[in-house]
Coordinates of C-alpha atoms in Angstrom, one line a residue:
M20 CA 52.1 108.9 122.3
R21 CA 51.9 112.1 124.6
T22 CA 54.6 111.0 126.9
Q23 CA 56.7 109.9 124.3
L24 CA 56.5 113.3 122.6
I25 CA 57.4 115.0 126.4
D26 CA 60.0 112.5 126.9
E27 CA 61.7 114.1 122.9
V28 CA 61.3 117.4 123.8
T29 CA 62.9 117.1 127.7
K30 CA 65.7 116.6 125.2
L31 CA 66.3 118.7 123.0
N32 CA 68.9 121.4 123.8
P33 CA 67.7 124.5 123.7
Y34 CA 71.5 126.2 123.2
K35 CA 73.1 126.7 120.3
W36 CA 77.0 127.2 120.8
Y37 CA 79.3 129.0 118.5
G38 CA 83.3 129.6 118.5
L39 CA 85.4 131.6 116.3
V40 CA 88.4 130.4 114.1
K41 CA 91.9 131.1 115.8
Q42 CA 94.5 129.5 113.6
V43 CA 94.7 127.2 111.0
T44 CA 98.1 125.1 110.7
G45 CA 98.4 123.0 108.1
L46 CA 95.5 120.4 108.4
T47 CA 94.5 121.8 111.9
I48 CA 91.8 124.6 112.8
E49 CA 92.2 126.0 115.7
S50 CA 89.6 127.6 117.6
A51 CA 87.6 129.6 120.7
G52 CA 85.0 127.3 121.6
P53 CA 82.1 126.0 121.1
K54 CA 81.8 124.0 123.8
V55 CA 82.2 120.5 122.1
F56 CA 82.9 116.8 122.0
I57 CA 85.1 114.6 120.4
G58 CA 84.1 113.5 117.0
E59 CA 81.5 116.1 116.9
L60 CA 80.2 117.5 113.1
C61 CA 80.6 121.4 113.4
F62 CA 79.9 124.2 110.5
I63 CA 82.7 126.8 109.6
W64 CA 81.0 129.6 107.8
S65 CA 83.1 132.3 106.1
K66 CA 81.5 135.2 103.9
R67 CA 83.8 136.7 101.1
D68 CA 82.5 138.9 98.2
G69 CA 78.9 138.5 99.6
Q70 CA 79.2 134.5 99.4
T71 CA 78.7 132.7 102.6
S72 CA 80.3 129.1 103.1
R73 CA 79.9 126.7 105.0
I74 CA 82.4 124.2 105.8
R75 CA 82.4 121.0 107.7
A76 CA 84.7 120.0 110.1
E77 CA 84.9 117.4 112.9
V78 CA 86.9 117.7 116.4
V79 CA 89.4 115.9 116.8
G80 CA 91.6 117.0 119.8
F81 CA 92.0 120.1 122.1
R82 CA 95.0 122.0 123.4
E83 CA 95.2 124.0 126.7
D84 CA 91.7 125.9 125.7
R85 CA 91.6 125.3 122.2
V86 CA 89.4 122.9 119.5
L87 CA 91.1 121.3 117.3
L88 CA 88.9 120.8 113.9
M89 CA 89.9 118.8 111.0
P90 CA 87.7 119.8 107.7
L91 CA 85.9 117.3 105.5
D92 CA 85.9 119.9 103.2
T93 CA 88.4 122.6 101.5
L94 CA 90.4 125.0 104.0
L95 CA 90.5 127.8 100.9
Q96 CA 87.6 129.9 102.5
I97 CA 88.3 129.8 106.2
E98 CA 89.8 133.3 107.8
A99 CA 91.0 134.5 111.0
G100 CA 87.3 134.9 112.9
S101 CA 85.4 132.6 111.0
V102 CA 82.4 131.4 113.2
V103 CA 82.6 127.8 114.2
E104 CA 78.9 126.6 114.9
A105 CA 78.7 123.4 116.9
T106 CA 76.0 120.8 115.8
G107 CA 75.5 118.8 118.9
K108 CA 76.1 115.7 116.9
P109 CA 78.8 113.5 114.9
L110 CA 78.3 112.8 111.3
S111 CA 75.4 110.4 109.9
V112 CA 74.9 108.9 106.7
P113 CA 71.6 108.9 104.9
V114 CA 70.9 105.1 104.5
G115 CA 68.3 103.1 102.6
P116 CA 67.1 101.3 99.3
H117 CA 67.8 103.9 97.1
L118 CA 71.8 103.9 97.6
I119 CA 71.6 100.6 95.8
G120 CA 73.7 101.2 92.3
Q121 CA 74.4 104.5 93.3
V122 CA 77.9 106.1 94.1
L123 CA 79.1 108.2 96.9
D124 CA 81.2 110.3 98.6
G125 CA 82.9 109.7 102.0
T126 CA 80.0 111.4 103.6
G127 CA 77.5 109.0 102.2
E128 CA 76.2 112.1 99.6
L129 CA 75.9 111.2 96.0
L130 CA 79.0 111.8 94.1
D131 CA 77.0 112.7 90.6
P132 CA 75.5 116.4 91.4
A133 CA 72.8 115.8 88.7
K134 CA 71.7 113.2 90.7
K135 CA 69.1 114.3 93.9
M136 CA 68.5 112.3 96.9
D137 CA 65.1 110.5 96.7
S138 CA 62.3 110.5 99.4
R139 CA 63.5 106.6 100.5
V140 CA 65.5 107.7 103.1
Q141 CA 64.6 105.8 106.1
S142 CA 66.7 106.6 108.5
Y143 CA 70.3 107.9 109.2
Y144 CA 73.6 105.9 110.5
S145 CA 76.2 107.4 112.3
T146 CA 79.5 106.7 111.0
D147 CA 81.1 105.8 114.0
Q148 CA 79.3 102.6 115.3
M149 CA 80.2 100.0 118.6
P150 CA 81.3 96.9 117.1
P151 CA 78.7 94.3 118.3
N152 CA 78.8 92.8 121.8
P153 CA 80.9 89.5 121.3
L154 CA 78.3 86.8 122.7
E155 CA 75.9 88.4 120.1
R156 CA 77.5 87.0 117.1
P157 CA 75.9 83.8 115.7
R158 CA 78.7 81.4 115.1
I159 CA 79.4 81.3 111.2
T160 CA 78.3 78.2 109.9
E161 CA 77.0 78.6 106.3
I162 CA 79.9 78.7 103.3
M163 CA 80.0 81.2 101.3
S164 CA 80.4 80.6 97.5
V165 CA 82.5 83.9 95.9
G166 CA 82.6 82.2 92.2
V167 CA 86.5 82.3 92.6
K168 CA 87.7 79.0 92.1
V169 CA 90.8 79.1 94.4
I170 CA 89.0 80.9 97.3
D171 CA 86.4 78.2 97.0
G172 CA 88.1 75.1 96.6
L173 CA 91.2 75.8 98.7
L174 CA 90.1 78.8 101.0
T175 CA 86.7 78.1 101.5
M176 CA 85.2 81.2 103.3
G177 CA 81.5 81.6 105.7
K178 CA 78.9 83.9 105.6
G179 CA 80.2 86.7 108.0
Q180 CA 84.1 86.1 107.5
R181 CA 86.6 88.7 107.5
V182 CA 89.6 88.2 105.1
G183 CA 92.5 90.5 104.4
I184 CA 94.0 90.4 100.5
F185 CA 97.7 91.0 100.7
A186 CA 99.6 92.5 97.4
G187 CA 101.9 95.4 96.1
S188 CA 100.5 97.5 93.3
G189 CA 99.5 96.1 90.0
V190 CA 99.2 92.5 91.3
G191 CA 95.5 92.1 90.4
K192 CA 93.6 93.2 93.9
S193 CA 90.6 95.6 92.0
T194 CA 90.3 92.5 89.2
L195 CA 89.6 90.4 91.8
M196 CA 87.2 92.6 93.9
S197 CA 85.5 92.5 90.7
M198 CA 84.7 88.7 90.3
I199 CA 83.8 88.4 94.1
A200 CA 81.7 91.7 93.6
K201 CA 79.9 90.0 90.4
Q202 CA 80.0 86.6 91.3
S203 CA 79.1 86.0 95.3
E204 CA 76.1 84.6 96.8
A205 CA 76.0 87.8 98.6
E206 CA 72.8 89.6 98.1
L207 CA 74.8 93.6 98.0
N208 CA 78.0 95.0 97.8
V209 CA 79.5 98.1 99.9
I210 CA 82.7 98.7 98.2
A211 CA 85.0 101.9 99.9
L212 CA 87.6 103.5 97.3
V213 CA 89.4 104.5 100.0
G214 CA 93.0 106.8 98.6
E215 CA 92.3 105.6 95.4
R216 CA 93.5 107.7 92.2
G217 CA 90.9 109.9 90.7
R218 CA 91.5 108.2 87.3
E219 CA 90.8 104.5 88.2
V220 CA 87.7 105.2 90.1
K221 CA 85.7 105.6 86.7
E222 CA 88.2 102.5 85.9
F223 CA 87.0 100.2 88.4
I224 CA 83.3 101.0 88.1
E225 CA 83.2 100.9 84.3
R226 CA 85.2 98.6 83.4
D227 CA 86.0 96.1 86.4
L228 CA 82.6 96.4 88.1
G229 CA 80.3 96.7 85.3
E230 CA 76.8 97.8 84.7
S231 CA 75.4 94.4 86.1
G232 CA 78.2 94.3 89.1
L233 CA 77.0 97.8 89.8
K234 CA 73.2 97.3 90.1
R235 CA 73.4 95.3 93.1
S236 CA 76.5 97.6 94.5
I237 CA 76.9 100.8 96.8
V238 CA 80.2 102.7 95.9
V239 CA 81.8 105.0 98.4
V240 CA 84.5 107.0 97.0
A241 CA 87.5 109.3 98.8
T242 CA 90.3 110.0 96.2
S243 CA 93.7 110.3 96.9
D244 CA 93.6 114.5 97.1
Q245 CA 90.6 114.8 99.4
P246 CA 91.2 116.0 103.1
A247 CA 92.6 112.8 105.5
L248 CA 89.5 112.9 107.7
L249 CA 87.2 112.6 104.4
R250 CA 89.2 109.2 103.5
V251 CA 89.0 108.3 107.0
K252 CA 84.9 109.0 107.2
G253 CA 84.9 107.0 103.5
A254 CA 86.0 103.6 105.5
L255 CA 83.7 104.5 108.0
T256 CA 80.8 105.5 106.0
A257 CA 80.9 102.0 103.8
T258 CA 80.8 100.2 106.9
A259 CA 77.8 102.1 108.6
I260 CA 75.9 101.4 105.2
A261 CA 76.8 97.9 105.1
E262 CA 75.7 97.9 108.9
Y263 CA 72.4 99.1 108.2
F264 CA 71.7 96.7 105.8
R265 CA 73.0 94.0 108.1
D266 CA 70.3 94.8 110.0
Q267 CA 67.9 94.5 107.4
G268 CA 68.6 91.1 107.4
Y269 CA 70.9 90.9 103.9
S270 CA 74.1 89.1 103.5
V271 CA 76.5 91.7 102.5
N272 CA 79.6 92.2 101.1
L273 CA 82.0 94.8 102.6
M274 CA 84.9 95.6 100.4
M275 CA 87.3 98.2 101.2
D276 CA 90.5 98.9 99.1
S277 CA 92.4 99.5 101.1
V278 CA 93.0 99.5 104.8
T279 CA 96.6 100.7 104.3
R280 CA 95.7 104.1 102.6
F281 CA 93.0 104.3 105.4
A282 CA 95.6 103.8 107.6
M283 CA 98.0 106.4 106.0
A284 CA 94.9 109.4 106.5
Q285 CA 94.7 108.4 109.9
R286 CA 98.1 108.8 110.3
E287 CA 98.2 112.5 109.2
I288 CA 95.5 113.2 111.4
G289 CA 97.3 111.8 114.5
L290 CA 100.7 113.5 113.3
A291 CA 98.7 116.9 112.5
I292 CA 97.3 117.0 116.2
G293 CA 100.5 116.3 117.9
E294 CA 100.6 112.3 118.6
P295 CA 104.0 111.1 118.8
P296 CA 105.1 108.6 115.7
T297 CA 105.7 105.5 116.8
T298 CA 106.6 102.3 114.6
K299 CA 107.4 103.4 111.3
G300 CA 105.9 106.5 111.8
Y301 CA 102.5 105.5 112.8
P302 CA 100.6 107.0 115.7
P303 CA 99.4 105.3 118.4
S304 CA 95.9 106.4 116.9
V305 CA 96.2 104.0 113.7
F306 CA 96.5 101.0 115.8
A307 CA 93.7 102.0 117.9
M308 CA 91.2 102.6 115.0
L309 CA 91.9 99.6 112.6
P310 CA 90.3 96.9 115.3
K311 CA 87.6 99.0 115.6
L312 CA 87.0 99.5 111.9
L313 CA 87.8 96.1 111.4
E314 CA 85.4 94.3 114.1
R315 CA 82.2 96.4 112.9
S316 CA 81.9 93.3 110.1
G317 CA 81.4 89.9 111.0
T318 CA 77.7 88.4 112.0
S319 CA 75.1 89.7 114.2
N320 CA 71.5 88.0 114.9
H321 CA 69.7 89.8 111.8
G322 CA 72.3 89.2 109.2
T323 CA 75.6 89.3 107.8
I324 CA 78.8 91.5 107.0
T325 CA 81.5 89.3 104.7
A326 CA 83.9 91.5 104.6
F327 CA 86.8 92.1 102.7
Y328 CA 90.0 94.1 103.6
T329 CA 92.5 94.9 100.7
V330 CA 96.3 95.6 102.2
L331 CA 99.4 98.0 100.3
V332 CA 102.5 95.9 101.3
D333 CA 105.7 97.9 100.7
G334 CA 107.6 95.9 98.8
D335 CA 105.8 92.8 98.4
D336 CA 107.0 92.9 102.6
L337 CA 103.8 90.9 104.5
N338 CA 105.6 92.0 107.6
E339 CA 105.5 96.1 107.6
P340 CA 103.3 97.3 110.3
I341 CA 99.3 97.6 109.2
A342 CA 100.0 94.3 107.0
D343 CA 101.0 92.6 110.3
A344 CA 98.1 94.3 112.5
V345 CA 95.9 93.7 110.3
R346 CA 96.7 89.9 109.9
G347 CA 96.6 89.7 113.3
I348 CA 93.0 90.6 113.7
L349 CA 91.2 89.0 110.5
D350 CA 89.5 85.8 109.8
G351 CA 92.4 85.0 107.1
H352 CA 94.4 86.3 104.7
F353 CA 94.6 86.0 100.7
V354 CA 98.0 87.0 99.3
L355 CA 98.5 87.7 95.8
D356 CA 102.1 86.9 94.3
R357 CA 103.8 89.3 92.2
N358 CA 105.8 85.9 90.3
L359 CA 102.6 84.2 89.9
A360 CA 101.0 87.7 87.8
N361 CA 104.4 87.4 86.1
K362 CA 104.0 83.9 85.4
G363 CA 100.5 84.9 83.6
Q364 CA 98.6 83.0 86.4
F365 CA 95.4 84.7 87.5
P366 CA 93.7 85.3 90.2
A367 CA 97.5 85.5 91.5
V368 CA 96.8 83.9 94.8
N369 CA 99.3 82.3 96.6
V370 CA 97.6 79.2 98.0
L371 CA 100.7 78.3 100.3
K372 CA 100.5 81.6 101.8
S373 CA 97.3 82.3 102.0
V374 CA 94.9 80.7 104.6
S375 CA 90.8 80.6 105.9
R376 CA 90.7 80.3 108.9
L377 CA 87.7 79.1 109.3
M378 CA 87.7 76.9 106.4
K379 CA 88.3 73.7 108.5
D380 CA 84.4 73.8 110.2
L381 CA 82.8 74.7 107.3
V382 CA 83.8 72.1 104.8
A383 CA 83.0 68.3 104.6
N384 CA 85.8 65.8 105.4
E385 CA 86.5 64.6 101.5
H386 CA 86.6 68.2 100.4
A387 CA 89.1 69.2 102.9
Q388 CA 91.2 66.3 102.4
M389 CA 91.3 67.2 98.6
A390 CA 92.3 70.5 99.6
S391 CA 95.3 69.6 101.7
L392 CA 96.3 67.1 98.8
V393 CA 96.1 70.0 96.3
R394 CA 98.2 72.1 98.9
K395 CA 101.4 69.2 99.2
R396 CA 101.6 68.5 95.5
L397 CA 102.0 72.6 95.4
A398 CA 104.6 72.5 98.2
D399 CA 106.5 69.8 97.3
Y400 CA 106.6 71.2 93.4
E401 CA 107.4 74.5 95.1
E402 CA 110.2 73.0 97.3
S403 CA 112.0 71.2 94.2
E404 CA 111.0 73.6 91.3
D405 CA 114.6 74.8 91.0
L406 CA 116.3 71.3 90.7
I407 CA 113.4 70.2 88.3
Q408 CA 113.9 73.9 86.3
I409 CA 117.6 72.7 85.7
G410 CA 117.4 69.2 85.3
A411 CA 119.1 68.1 88.5
Y412 CA 115.8 66.0 89.6
K413 CA 115.4 62.1 88.0
K414 CA 112.2 60.4 87.7
G415 CA 111.5 58.0 90.4
N416 CA 114.1 59.2 93.3
S417 CA 111.0 60.3 95.2
S418 CA 107.4 59.1 94.7
S419 CA 105.9 62.5 96.1
I420 CA 108.0 65.0 93.5
D421 CA 106.9 62.7 91.0
A422 CA 103.4 63.0 91.4
A423 CA 103.8 67.4 92.1
I424 CA 105.6 67.3 89.0
H425 CA 102.6 65.2 86.9
M426 CA 100.0 67.5 89.1
N427 CA 101.3 71.0 88.7
P428 CA 100.3 71.9 85.4
I429 CA 96.9 70.5 86.1
I430 CA 96.7 72.0 89.2
V431 CA 97.8 75.5 88.1
D432 CA 95.4 75.3 84.9
F433 CA 92.3 74.6 87.7
L434 CA 93.5 77.8 89.7
K435 CA 93.6 80.3 86.8
Q436 CA 90.2 81.7 86.1
R437 CA 89.1 84.4 83.5
T438 CA 87.0 87.4 85.0
D439 CA 84.3 86.7 83.0
V440 CA 83.7 82.9 84.3
W441 CA 81.8 81.8 87.0
Q442 CA 81.1 78.9 88.9
T443 CA 79.0 77.7 91.7
Y444 CA 81.0 76.0 94.8
E445 CA 79.7 72.7 94.5
Q446 CA 80.6 72.6 90.9
T447 CA 84.4 73.9 92.2
V448 CA 84.4 70.6 94.6
N449 CA 83.3 68.4 91.7
Q450 CA 85.9 69.7 89.3
M451 CA 88.8 69.2 92.4
K452 CA 87.2 65.7 92.9
H453 CA 87.3 65.0 89.3
F454 CA 91.2 66.0 88.6
L455 CA 92.5 64.6 91.5
E456 CA 90.5 61.0 91.0
G457 CA 91.7 60.8 87.8
N458 CA 95.6 62.4 87.5
D459 CA 96.7 61.4 91.4
L460 CA 98.9 58.5 91.3
T461 CA 100.2 58.5 94.8
K462 CA 98.0 59.4 97.7

């Protein structure tokens, strides 16, 4: 015990480092000193009208002999000559069971000022963690039932899998996320709302998530009006909280809406500190940070983080840079189709454009064959839909198309699901088996 205390004392730094603000340009604060490292948390002290204010900022770079910082709070109180205090450590967030059922800001503090942090804070986690060693990641072998028929039946997921939900605006991303949060087998949800409109935060919590969903969730909010660094930290904070509960042995769902706004916030930071714009205005740091963020979820020796990352596709273009980069990193993607939404099919998942890369390793052969048959019927119908709609196709010309026409309304009815309807993975598989055996005339 004594040796341990001596070791801790020797690690203490007896010095405190300070600097002075010299210039503020846009989002960037330049200071002379202090002695700091990239990612270190600093406090900027300002005194006005007898009031002393403390503004949190993070070191994001250096320019010649100047330190470049970005604020986690508003810039309004900063003035030339404000004192910059180095903390000697990066931003850390309090973690513990007290967080369950709470709504937090991007730095892990309770968003409701009326509530106070209780004594169950067990430790602090840095927001910037390294992804697990790939050799220490157990293989994904267990099915994760999310309670949504189109996913459990045709895009089956495993515990620890990471998928992207690709969609334009207003196609049902938030609704699908709320269904998964309320119905999945996971013990806990960590939900990050990054760059969300302020109006929509309470709507999502009260209308979509509801009281029952919030009881088993932790919501991290960084709205669009907040500094770019705080929006980036919102995503990192949510991931760190999910990592803590994974280390405690939990099966965690991590849901992030959206990775695109995370990338846009990092673009603001990169351009502000002088990075050159490359693909569609995104600097290189964006594409370096994406895999570091997305690879932190998944399996570990203690628990699992099953991750759902929404990606906003501009004009429904699935090949725009962020969508393309995310799709290459994750273990699958679900595409929400505006045409299906316009037809009233919700969830509007386009099965033919979506894929779960682990499904074939998780499900039984019978289930895999049924899912393949449903896909074939959907593909045959889509390929001939124009001819069918104008009446140019004559029954009997193709047995496959005849079967597709017969099965299409049955399959579409199966894929539709109200937000208040839930069923287990086994029920979904049995339902598929029942309607295929009873109705598919040509296999």
